[in-house]
Amino acid sequence: MGGKPDPLRSLARSIAEGTDVDWEAMAAAATSKDRDVVDQLRVVWELARAHHDGAAPVESTREGASAPPSTPIGSWAQLALLERLGAGSFGEVYRAWDPQLEREVALKIVSPESADLDPSRMAREGRLLARLRHPNIVTVYGATIENGGVGLWMELIRGITLEQALTRQGPFSARETSLIALDVCRALAAVHRAGLLHRDIKAQNVMREDGGRIVLMDFGTGREIAATRAGRKELVGTPLYLAPELFRLEPASVRTDIYSVGVLLYHLVTNSFPYPATTVDELLSLREAGRPIRLRDRRADLPATFVRLVNGAIHEDPERRYESAGALEQGVLEALDEVRNTAQRIPVPPSGLSGAPLGRVPSVAVLPFVDLNREKDLEYLAEGISDEITNALTSISGLRVAARTSAFQFKGRTEDIRRVGDVLNVETVLEGSVRATDGRLRVIVQLSNTTTGYQLWSERFEQPIEDVFAVQDKIATAVVRTLRVQLGAIAEVKSAPRHTLDAYTAYLKGRHLWNKRSEPELRRCVAFFEAALSVDPQYALAYAGLADAYVTLGIYGALPPEDVRSKVRSAADAALSLSDEMPELLTALGCLCAVYEWDWTEAEDLFRRAIFLKSDYPTAHHWLALNVLVPLQRFTEAESELRIALERDPLSLTVATSIGMTAYYNGRYERAIEEFKRTLELDNAFPLAHAFLGLAYAELGRTDKAMSSIETAVRLSEGSPENLAYLGYVHGLGGRPDQARRILFDLESLAQSRYVSPTLFAQLAIAAGDREGALDWLEKAHAQRAPGLAWVAVRPAFATLQHESRFRSLCQRMNLPERGVYGDQAVV
């Protein structure tokens, strides 16, 4: 370090090389002039120790590390400077290359000449940040002192600040702001749990990564308050976010951070501030006058709960603000619920129907019709009629229709109609029965009010069985006519395409089997769809059924990927040549593009198009979230889509489990466990929820609970390869690598008779401590385009591979973001 004695230069070299230092001896030997520098170096040394104690060993040396991706423009300590990103009074920010971690980082350098920030303060900031590991908080990797300045390097966030986003797009919606607020609150809760305060929450210090992740950046130390009291006239930005008690020089607290979050939310929806000053003096005058501009006066369209949320966060009295980040998060969730309900609410004219009004949103659930034939051979037709009526009603604007999955949970059960309404959140329920005699079809239906239990309408239809299409149309039209007062007009029911009875019967039998979702039934349903097409080659829905069947068989691991891809693509192309407006087909095709072809952009476009055509189709929302947004680590968006799916399909076990899986892949294991337990309250025999519950327990080190849950999943799934692999992985985490190897050998034997994904073998190799073997299996999975590989960047099992160049190369070839979340550590 220029101008400093040799002992200090040797000391800095010892820190850089990671050798031990006798600090007491150094302090005793230092002159009074050098003692401050020694203190600063000790801070850096402690920071480096805090970082490396929790990190995996770095195998490469400085001399043997890989080269940077572009020509350096300079260097700082061991880092190669690649690009200057910005500068300010504090110093400069660079994009840099860390040869030890073999990755790009952001390097923040505080120059020794900085008037606002001294090196020791910068080092303290680094030490605070290094103690935190959270997906929504920037991760610090290291720090050092060079030429009298402090350099702090951290994960490189590719994106924009919320302030930049606000400048580009204008004020945010209440919904988007609420989603951002959830991540900010969760990050802030982690800060406070660590016994720290942030002190500088503002739109410039919150980044939105390109993938959608919200990241809380730089910590502050209250220097802006000191600048204000020193009489500075130029407003630098932060004072607009500061709680009033800080201007009175009272100590910062959790509630001062809460105040800053409230101002952030106010700013995002208005592009202004409660006290819109342009100078410090003006700000102080406005505060002394006590005349903030109320949020409702800025934007009258904001939901009332959101306005109360912001007002509660920025109350002048600290004791009347939210007491914690967790309490604020709960308020955000309540506001988000109202935002969603407001978006779905439809103006309802006064009801002219007898009995109690149906409620604010016209809504209906079509329960599975009952087969009354003595032989019970019309179950497929009864279900098919229910499905066709559901599809017809879904096309009616202003009518909310419960999803098939949830409605069919009541199949074979005798429930009070009011209980059905409560569970499915609908105001009316359609029930029916089917009987066929001497070639004639007899259908009896009734529509009931779930609030009163009263019957609103009932009718009997009896026609030749060939006229089943006409019967379905008449029932749907009658339902809409009964609800016409709430809908405001008699909406037109679109007639379903007509096909021959033989083709239609084969198609319904295929769908009946597909809905059972077991491997034997899935294989059988293919034959029925093909039979329908042999009778009617123009039957677009039968092609869509084939695509669904093969996609589902592939995801269940029952077919090799190459078979799935060719068969789905062939069926989809044939269907699209007949009709390009089938949401079910677009959803199956989106799944193919995501899970097998890793074309994330095309997949998202297909899912969005399906949602545009049929906004109430829960599978499109569900698969968009799980198959695209989660692999791309856009977790907030994924959870939002899953919540939409669950609102439309409240009893869906797969959607409910996927909410927990999203939290699991995001490293939020406690939250994941809560969600899986909720799913198992609906059905304790659902193996997928048991399996991922066990995996979440395993990542928290609760091996006994993990083993119990996954053993249950293995039993319920009759030994599925996926659950056997999870069991082996947990054995490995629990210190039983021999058990993991045994399961690996068992699966290798099973692979002789059926397809087993290489990704499962990769997880077992990790459990057995064979990292190279795991990488080999992942390369095989890539060559096969195995479906389980889509989640490779977010699966915690592969955390130990995150620094491997082969692993990073694999992610790049799959067009996956570089960052992965493993446990509570975010990695670039």
Coordinates of C-alpha atoms in Angstrom, one line a residue, residues 54 131-137 139 190 193 213 664-669 699-700 796 819-827:
G54 CA -19.6 -20.8 5.5
R131 CA -23.7 -12.1 8.3
L132 CA -26.9 -12.3 6.2
R133 CA -27.9 -15.1 3.8
H134 CA -31.3 -14.5 2.2
P135 CA -32.6 -14.8 -1.4
N136 CA -33.8 -11.2 -1.3
I137 CA -30.6 -9.7 0.2
T139 CA -24.7 -11.7 -0.9
A190 CA -34.1 -11.4 8.0
R193 CA -33.7 -11.3 13.1
R213 CA -36.0 -11.4 -8.1
Y664 CA -38.7 -25.2 -1.5
Y665 CA -36.9 -24.4 -4.7
N666 CA -36.6 -20.8 -3.4
G667 CA -34.8 -22.0 -0.3
R668 CA -37.7 -21.1 2.1
Y669 CA -37.9 -24.5 3.7
E699 CA -32.5 -29.5 3.9
L700 CA -33.1 -28.2 7.5
P796 CA -31.0 -28.0 -3.6
R819 CA -27.9 -17.6 -10.2
G820 CA -29.3 -20.5 -8.2
V821 CA -30.9 -20.5 -4.8
Y822 CA -29.7 -23.2 -2.5
G823 CA -31.0 -23.2 1.1
D824 CA -30.8 -19.6 2.3
Q825 CA -27.8 -18.7 0.2
A826 CA -28.1 -16.8 -3.1
V827 CA -25.4 -17.6 -5.6

